[in-house]
PDB file of C-alpha atoms in Angstrom:
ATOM      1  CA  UNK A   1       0.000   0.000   0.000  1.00 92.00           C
ATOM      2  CA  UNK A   2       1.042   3.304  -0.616  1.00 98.00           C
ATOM      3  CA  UNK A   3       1.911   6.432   1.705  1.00 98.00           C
ATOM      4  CA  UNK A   4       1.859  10.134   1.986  1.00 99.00           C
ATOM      5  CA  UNK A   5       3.028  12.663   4.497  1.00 99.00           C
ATOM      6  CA  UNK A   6       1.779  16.316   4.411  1.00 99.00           C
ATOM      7  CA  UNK A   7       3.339  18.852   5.854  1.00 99.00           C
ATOM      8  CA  UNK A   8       1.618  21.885   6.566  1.00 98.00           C
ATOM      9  CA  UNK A   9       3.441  25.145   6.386  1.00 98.00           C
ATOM     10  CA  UNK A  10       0.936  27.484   7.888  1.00 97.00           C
ATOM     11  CA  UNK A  11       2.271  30.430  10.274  1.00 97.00           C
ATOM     12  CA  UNK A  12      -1.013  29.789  12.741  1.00 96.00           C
ATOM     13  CA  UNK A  13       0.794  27.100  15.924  1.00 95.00           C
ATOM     14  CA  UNK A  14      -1.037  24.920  17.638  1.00 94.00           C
ATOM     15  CA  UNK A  15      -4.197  23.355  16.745  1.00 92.00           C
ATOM     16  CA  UNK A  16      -5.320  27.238  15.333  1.00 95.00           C
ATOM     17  CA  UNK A  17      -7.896  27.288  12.424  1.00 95.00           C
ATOM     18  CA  UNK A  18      -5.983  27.138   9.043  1.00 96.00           C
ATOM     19  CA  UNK A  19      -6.847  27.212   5.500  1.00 96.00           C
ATOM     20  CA  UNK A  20      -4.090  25.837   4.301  1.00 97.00           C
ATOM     21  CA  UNK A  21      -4.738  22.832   6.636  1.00 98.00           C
ATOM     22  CA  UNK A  22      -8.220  22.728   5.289  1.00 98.00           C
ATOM     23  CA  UNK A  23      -6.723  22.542   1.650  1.00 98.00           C
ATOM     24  CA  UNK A  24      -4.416  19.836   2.942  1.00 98.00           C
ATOM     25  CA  UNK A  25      -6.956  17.457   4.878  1.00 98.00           C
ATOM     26  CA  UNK A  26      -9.233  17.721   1.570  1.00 98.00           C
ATOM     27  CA  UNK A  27      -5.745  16.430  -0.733  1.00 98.00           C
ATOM     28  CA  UNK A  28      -4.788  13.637   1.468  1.00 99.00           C
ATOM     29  CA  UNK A  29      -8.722  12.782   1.729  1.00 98.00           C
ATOM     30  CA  UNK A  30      -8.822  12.656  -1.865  1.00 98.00           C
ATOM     31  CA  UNK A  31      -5.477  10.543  -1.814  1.00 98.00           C
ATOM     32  CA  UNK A  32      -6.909   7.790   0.410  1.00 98.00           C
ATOM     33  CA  UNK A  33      -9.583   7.629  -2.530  1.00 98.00           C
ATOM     34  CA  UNK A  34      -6.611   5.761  -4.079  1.00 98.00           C
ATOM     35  CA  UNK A  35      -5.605   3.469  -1.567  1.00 97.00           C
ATOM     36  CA  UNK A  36      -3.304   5.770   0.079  1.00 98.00           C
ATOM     37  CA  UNK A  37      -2.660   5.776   3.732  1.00 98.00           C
ATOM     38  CA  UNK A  38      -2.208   9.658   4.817  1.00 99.00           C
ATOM     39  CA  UNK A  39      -0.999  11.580   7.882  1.00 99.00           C
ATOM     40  CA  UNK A  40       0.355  15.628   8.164  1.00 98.00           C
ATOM     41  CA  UNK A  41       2.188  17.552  10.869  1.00 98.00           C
ATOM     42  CA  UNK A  42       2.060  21.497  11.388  1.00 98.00           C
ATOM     43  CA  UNK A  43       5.421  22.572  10.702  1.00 98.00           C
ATOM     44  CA  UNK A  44       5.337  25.287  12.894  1.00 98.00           C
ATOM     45  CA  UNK A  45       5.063  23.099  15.885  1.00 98.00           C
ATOM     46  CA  UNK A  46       7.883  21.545  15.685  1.00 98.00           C
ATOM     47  CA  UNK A  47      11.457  23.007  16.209  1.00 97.00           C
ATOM     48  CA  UNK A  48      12.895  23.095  12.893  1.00 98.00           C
ATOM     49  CA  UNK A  49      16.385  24.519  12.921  1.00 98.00           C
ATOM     50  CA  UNK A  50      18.291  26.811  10.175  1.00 97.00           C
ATOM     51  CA  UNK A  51      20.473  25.030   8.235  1.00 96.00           C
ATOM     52  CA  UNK A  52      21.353  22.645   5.268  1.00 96.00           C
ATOM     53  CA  UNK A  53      22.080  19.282   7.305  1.00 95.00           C
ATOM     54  CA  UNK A  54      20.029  16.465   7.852  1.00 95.00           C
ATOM     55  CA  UNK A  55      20.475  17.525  11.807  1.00 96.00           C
ATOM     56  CA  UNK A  56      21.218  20.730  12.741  1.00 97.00           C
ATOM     57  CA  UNK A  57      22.210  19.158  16.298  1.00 96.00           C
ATOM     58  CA  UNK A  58      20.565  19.380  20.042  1.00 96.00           C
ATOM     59  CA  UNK A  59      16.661  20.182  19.879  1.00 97.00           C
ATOM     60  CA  UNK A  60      16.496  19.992  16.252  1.00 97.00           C
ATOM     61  CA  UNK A  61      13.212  18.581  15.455  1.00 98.00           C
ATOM     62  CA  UNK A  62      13.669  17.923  11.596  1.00 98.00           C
ATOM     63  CA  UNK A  63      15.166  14.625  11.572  1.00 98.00           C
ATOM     64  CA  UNK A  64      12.182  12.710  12.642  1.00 98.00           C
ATOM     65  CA  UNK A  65       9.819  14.842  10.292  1.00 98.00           C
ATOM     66  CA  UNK A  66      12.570  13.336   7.258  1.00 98.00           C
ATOM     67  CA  UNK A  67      12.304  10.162   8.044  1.00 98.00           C
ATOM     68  CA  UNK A  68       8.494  10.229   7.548  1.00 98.00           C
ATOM     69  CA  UNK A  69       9.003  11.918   4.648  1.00 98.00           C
ATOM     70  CA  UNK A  70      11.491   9.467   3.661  1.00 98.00           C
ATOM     71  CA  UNK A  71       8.736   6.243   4.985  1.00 98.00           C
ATOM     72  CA  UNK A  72       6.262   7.997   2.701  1.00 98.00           C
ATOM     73  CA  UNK A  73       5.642   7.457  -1.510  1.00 98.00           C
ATOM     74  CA  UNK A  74       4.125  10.975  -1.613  1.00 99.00           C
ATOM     75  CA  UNK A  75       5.276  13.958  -0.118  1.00 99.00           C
ATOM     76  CA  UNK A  76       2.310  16.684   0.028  1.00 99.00           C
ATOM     77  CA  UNK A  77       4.087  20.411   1.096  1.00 99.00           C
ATOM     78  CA  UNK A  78       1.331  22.786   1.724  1.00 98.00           C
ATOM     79  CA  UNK A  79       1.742  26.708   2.496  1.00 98.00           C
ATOM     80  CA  UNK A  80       0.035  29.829   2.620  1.00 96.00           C
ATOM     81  CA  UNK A  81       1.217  32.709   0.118  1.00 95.00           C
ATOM     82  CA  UNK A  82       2.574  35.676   2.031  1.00 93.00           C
ATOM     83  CA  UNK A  83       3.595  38.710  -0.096  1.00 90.00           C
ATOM     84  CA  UNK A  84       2.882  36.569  -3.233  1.00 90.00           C
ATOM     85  CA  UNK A  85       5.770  34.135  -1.994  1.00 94.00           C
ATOM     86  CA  UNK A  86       5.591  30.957  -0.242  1.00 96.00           C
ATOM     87  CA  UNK A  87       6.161  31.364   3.292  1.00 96.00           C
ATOM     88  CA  UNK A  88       9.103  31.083   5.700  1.00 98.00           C
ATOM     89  CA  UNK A  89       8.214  27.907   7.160  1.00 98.00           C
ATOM     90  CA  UNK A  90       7.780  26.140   3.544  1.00 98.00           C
ATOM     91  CA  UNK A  91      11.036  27.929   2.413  1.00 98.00           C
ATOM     92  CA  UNK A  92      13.049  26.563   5.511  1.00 98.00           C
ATOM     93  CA  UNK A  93      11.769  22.912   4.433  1.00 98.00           C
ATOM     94  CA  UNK A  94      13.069  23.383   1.273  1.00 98.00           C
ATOM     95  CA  UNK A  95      16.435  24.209   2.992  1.00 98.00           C
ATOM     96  CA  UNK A  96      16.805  21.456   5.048  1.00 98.00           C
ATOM     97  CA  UNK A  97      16.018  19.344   2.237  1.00 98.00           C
ATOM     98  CA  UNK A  98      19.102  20.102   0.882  1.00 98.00           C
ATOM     99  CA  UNK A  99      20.917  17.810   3.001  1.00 97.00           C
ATOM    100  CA  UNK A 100      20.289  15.429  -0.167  1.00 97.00           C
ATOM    101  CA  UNK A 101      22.749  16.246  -1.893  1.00 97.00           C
ATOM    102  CA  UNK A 102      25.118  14.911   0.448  1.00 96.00           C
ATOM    103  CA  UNK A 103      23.326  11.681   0.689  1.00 96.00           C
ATOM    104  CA  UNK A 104      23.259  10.677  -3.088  1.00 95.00           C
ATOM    105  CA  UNK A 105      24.609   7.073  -2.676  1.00 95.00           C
ATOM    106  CA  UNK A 106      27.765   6.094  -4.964  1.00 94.00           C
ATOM    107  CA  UNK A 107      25.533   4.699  -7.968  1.00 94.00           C
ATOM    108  CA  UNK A 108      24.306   8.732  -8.142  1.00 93.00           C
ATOM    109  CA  UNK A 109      20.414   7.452  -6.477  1.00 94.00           C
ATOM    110  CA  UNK A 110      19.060   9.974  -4.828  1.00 96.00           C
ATOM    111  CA  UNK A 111      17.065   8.830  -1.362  1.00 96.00           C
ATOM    112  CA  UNK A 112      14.208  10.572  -2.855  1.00 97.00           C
ATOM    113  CA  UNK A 113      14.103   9.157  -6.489  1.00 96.00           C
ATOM    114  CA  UNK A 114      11.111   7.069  -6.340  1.00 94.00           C
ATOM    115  CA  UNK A 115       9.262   9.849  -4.724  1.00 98.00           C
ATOM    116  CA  UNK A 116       6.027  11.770  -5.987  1.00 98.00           C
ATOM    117  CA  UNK A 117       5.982  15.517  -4.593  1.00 98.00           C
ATOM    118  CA  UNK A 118       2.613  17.256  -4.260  1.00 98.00           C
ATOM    119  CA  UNK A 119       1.687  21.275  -3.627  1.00 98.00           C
ATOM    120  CA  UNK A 120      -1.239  22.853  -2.061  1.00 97.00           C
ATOM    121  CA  UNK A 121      -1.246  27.077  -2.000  1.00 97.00           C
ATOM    122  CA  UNK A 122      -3.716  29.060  -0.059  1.00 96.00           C
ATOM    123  CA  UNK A 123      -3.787  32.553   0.191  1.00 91.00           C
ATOM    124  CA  UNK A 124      -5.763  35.714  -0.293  1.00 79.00           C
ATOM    125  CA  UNK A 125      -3.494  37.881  -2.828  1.00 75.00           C
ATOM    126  CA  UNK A 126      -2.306  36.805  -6.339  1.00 81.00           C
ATOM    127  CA  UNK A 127       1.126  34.678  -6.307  1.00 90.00           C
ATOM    128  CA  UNK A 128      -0.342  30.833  -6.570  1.00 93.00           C
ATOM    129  CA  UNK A 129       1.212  29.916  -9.749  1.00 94.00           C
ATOM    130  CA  UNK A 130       4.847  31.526  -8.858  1.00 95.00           C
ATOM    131  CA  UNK A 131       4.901  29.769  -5.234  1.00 96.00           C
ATOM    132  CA  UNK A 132       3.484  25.971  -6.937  1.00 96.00           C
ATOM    133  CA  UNK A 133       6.601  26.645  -9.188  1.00 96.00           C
ATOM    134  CA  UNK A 134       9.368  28.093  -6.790  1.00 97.00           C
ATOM    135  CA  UNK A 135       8.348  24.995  -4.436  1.00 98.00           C
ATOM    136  CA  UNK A 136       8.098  22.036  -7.550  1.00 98.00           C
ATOM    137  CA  UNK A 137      11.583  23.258  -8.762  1.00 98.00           C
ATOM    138  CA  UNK A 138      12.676  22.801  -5.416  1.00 98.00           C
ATOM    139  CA  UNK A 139      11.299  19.147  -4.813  1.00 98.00           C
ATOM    140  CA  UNK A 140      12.171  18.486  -8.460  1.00 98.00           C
ATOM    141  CA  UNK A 141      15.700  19.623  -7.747  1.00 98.00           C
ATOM    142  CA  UNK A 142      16.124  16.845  -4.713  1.00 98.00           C
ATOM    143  CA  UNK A 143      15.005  14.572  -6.876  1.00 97.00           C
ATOM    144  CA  UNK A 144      11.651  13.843  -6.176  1.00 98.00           C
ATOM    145  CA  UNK A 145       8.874  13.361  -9.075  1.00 98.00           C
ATOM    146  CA  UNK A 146       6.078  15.599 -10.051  1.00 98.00           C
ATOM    147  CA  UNK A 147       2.785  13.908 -11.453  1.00 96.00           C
ATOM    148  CA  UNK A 148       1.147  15.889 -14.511  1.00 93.00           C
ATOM    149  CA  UNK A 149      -1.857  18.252 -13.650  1.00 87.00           C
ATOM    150  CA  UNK A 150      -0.154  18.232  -9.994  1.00 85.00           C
ATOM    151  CA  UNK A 151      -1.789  21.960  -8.566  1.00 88.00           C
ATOM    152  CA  UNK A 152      -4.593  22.577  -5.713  1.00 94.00           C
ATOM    153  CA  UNK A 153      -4.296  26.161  -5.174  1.00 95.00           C
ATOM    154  CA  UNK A 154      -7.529  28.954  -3.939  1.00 94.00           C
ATOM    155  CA  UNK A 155      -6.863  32.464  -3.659  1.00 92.00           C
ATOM    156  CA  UNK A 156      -9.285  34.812  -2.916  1.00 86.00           C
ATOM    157  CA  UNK A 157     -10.484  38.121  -4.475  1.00 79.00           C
ATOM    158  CA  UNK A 158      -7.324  40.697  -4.222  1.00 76.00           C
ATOM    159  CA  UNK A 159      -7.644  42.873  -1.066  1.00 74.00           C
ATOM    160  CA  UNK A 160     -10.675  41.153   0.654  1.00 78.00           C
ATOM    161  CA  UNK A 161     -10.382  39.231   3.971  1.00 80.00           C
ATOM    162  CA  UNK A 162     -11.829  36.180   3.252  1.00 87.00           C
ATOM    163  CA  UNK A 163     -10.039  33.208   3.681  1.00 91.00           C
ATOM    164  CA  UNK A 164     -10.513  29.640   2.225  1.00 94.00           C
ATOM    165  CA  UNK A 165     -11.508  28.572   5.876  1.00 94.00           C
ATOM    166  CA  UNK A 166     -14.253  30.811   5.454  1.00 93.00           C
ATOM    167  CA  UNK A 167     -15.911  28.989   2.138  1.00 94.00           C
ATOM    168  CA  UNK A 168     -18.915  27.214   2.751  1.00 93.00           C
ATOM    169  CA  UNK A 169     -18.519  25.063  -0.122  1.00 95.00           C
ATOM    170  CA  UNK A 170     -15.183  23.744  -2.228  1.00 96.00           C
ATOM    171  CA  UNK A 171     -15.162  25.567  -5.643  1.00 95.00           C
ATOM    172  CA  UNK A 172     -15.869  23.107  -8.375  1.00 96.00           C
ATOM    173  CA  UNK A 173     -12.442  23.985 -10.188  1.00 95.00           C
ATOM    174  CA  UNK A 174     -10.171  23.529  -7.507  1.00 96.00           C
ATOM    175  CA  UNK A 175     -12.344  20.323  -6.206  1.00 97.00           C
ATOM    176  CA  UNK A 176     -11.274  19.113  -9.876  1.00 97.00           C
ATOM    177  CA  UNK A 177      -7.694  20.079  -9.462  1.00 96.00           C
ATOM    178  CA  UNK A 178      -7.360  18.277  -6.079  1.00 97.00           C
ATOM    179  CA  UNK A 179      -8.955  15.090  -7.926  1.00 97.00           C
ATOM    180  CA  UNK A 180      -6.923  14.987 -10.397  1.00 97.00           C
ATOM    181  CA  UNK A 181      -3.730  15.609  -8.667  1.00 97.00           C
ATOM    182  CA  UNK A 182      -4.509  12.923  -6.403  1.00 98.00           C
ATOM    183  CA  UNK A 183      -5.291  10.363  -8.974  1.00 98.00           C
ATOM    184  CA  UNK A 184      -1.893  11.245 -10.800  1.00 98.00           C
ATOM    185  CA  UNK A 185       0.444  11.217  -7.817  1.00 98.00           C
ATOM    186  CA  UNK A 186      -1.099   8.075  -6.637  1.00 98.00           C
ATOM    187  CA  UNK A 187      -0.447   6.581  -9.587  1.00 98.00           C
ATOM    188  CA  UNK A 188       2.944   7.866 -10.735  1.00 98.00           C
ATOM    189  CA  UNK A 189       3.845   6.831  -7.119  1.00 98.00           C
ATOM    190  CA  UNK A 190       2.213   2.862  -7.802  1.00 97.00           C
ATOM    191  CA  UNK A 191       4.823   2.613 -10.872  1.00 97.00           C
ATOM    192  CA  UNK A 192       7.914   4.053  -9.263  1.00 97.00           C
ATOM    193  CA  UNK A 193       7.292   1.913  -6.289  1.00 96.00           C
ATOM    194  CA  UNK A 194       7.174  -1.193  -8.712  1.00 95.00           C
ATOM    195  CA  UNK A 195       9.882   0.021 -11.097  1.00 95.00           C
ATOM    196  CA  UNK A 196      12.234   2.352  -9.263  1.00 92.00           C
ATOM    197  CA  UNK A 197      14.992   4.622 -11.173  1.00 92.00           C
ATOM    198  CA  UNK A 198      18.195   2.688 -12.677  1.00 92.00           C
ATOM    199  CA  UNK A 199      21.228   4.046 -11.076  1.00 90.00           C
ATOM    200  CA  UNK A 200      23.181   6.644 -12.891  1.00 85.00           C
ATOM    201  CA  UNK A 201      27.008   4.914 -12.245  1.00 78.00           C
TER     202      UNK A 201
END
């Protein structure tokens, strides 16, 4: 059976209402349509330290939140657009996940080739399609695989204050997008799991 991990970049700690964990919850629902077992964390609630290493040392809380990102087939990063760019929190994941690099085995395999990345946006300003692609050049960078049609995003009308929290019902373009991004990462993920990369050496 397949598995995903989301990780939800939001800025609100705690169990605090969040719209990009509503956008989340409704991807990984529409994931286990698929077979796929899901689970998140809120970034913010866990002590991730600056840096580029795999552990940053003493209280660093980013080693156990790779590993299930390393357990998992699908990786689901989800953030809120601040300033019409991703936020800090999704941006500091992206920097620890450089510690790949240095863990490219000696036939040139990445540890995440054989992984499908997935992106949720929120926000309430323009900037959806220039986070989804500053974040998939990122994952794609560390190697892990992007299904086609892969982009949930909502943003709201430009200088308003309502949130996608506040939506009574799921537009019926974005509850296509999160449909067909699930079906396609489930299933890129099935035939990478059964037929892996070749090494490169």
């Amino acid at each position: 059976m397949l598995s995903a991990f989301g990780l939800n970049c939001t800025l609100k700690t705690g169990n605090e209402p969040s719209s990009t964990q509503k956008l989340l919850d409704q991807v990984l629902e529409a994931l286990q349509g698929y077979d796929v077992t899901t689970a998140s964390e809120r970034a913010v609630n866990h002590d991730i330290k600056p840096g580029v290493k795999t552990d940053q040392g003493p209280g660093d809380a980013w080693p156990a939140l790779r590993k299930r990102i390393d357990d998992a087939n699908i990786f689901v990063l989800a953030t809120p657009i601040w300033m019409g760019q991703p936020c800090s929190v999704a941006k500091r994941v992206c920097e620890r996940l450089d510690a790949v690099f240095g863990e490219i085995d000696e036939h040139g395999v990445y540890p995440t080739f054989g992984k499908v990345a997935m992106v949720c946006v929120v926000g309430n300003e323009d900037g959806a399609h220039h986070v989804t692609a500053e974040l998939y050049q990122a994952l794609a960078d560390v190697g892990f695989s992007i299904p086609g049609g892969s982009s949930s995003y909502w943003v709201g009308e430009a200088m308003h204050k309502t949130n996608y929290i506040d939506l009574k019902e799921t537009p019926k373009a974005l509850a296509g997008a999160i449909k067909t991004q699930a079906c396609n990462a489930a299933h890129l993920a099935g035939l990478l799991q059964g037929s892996p990369y070749p090494p490169t050496k």
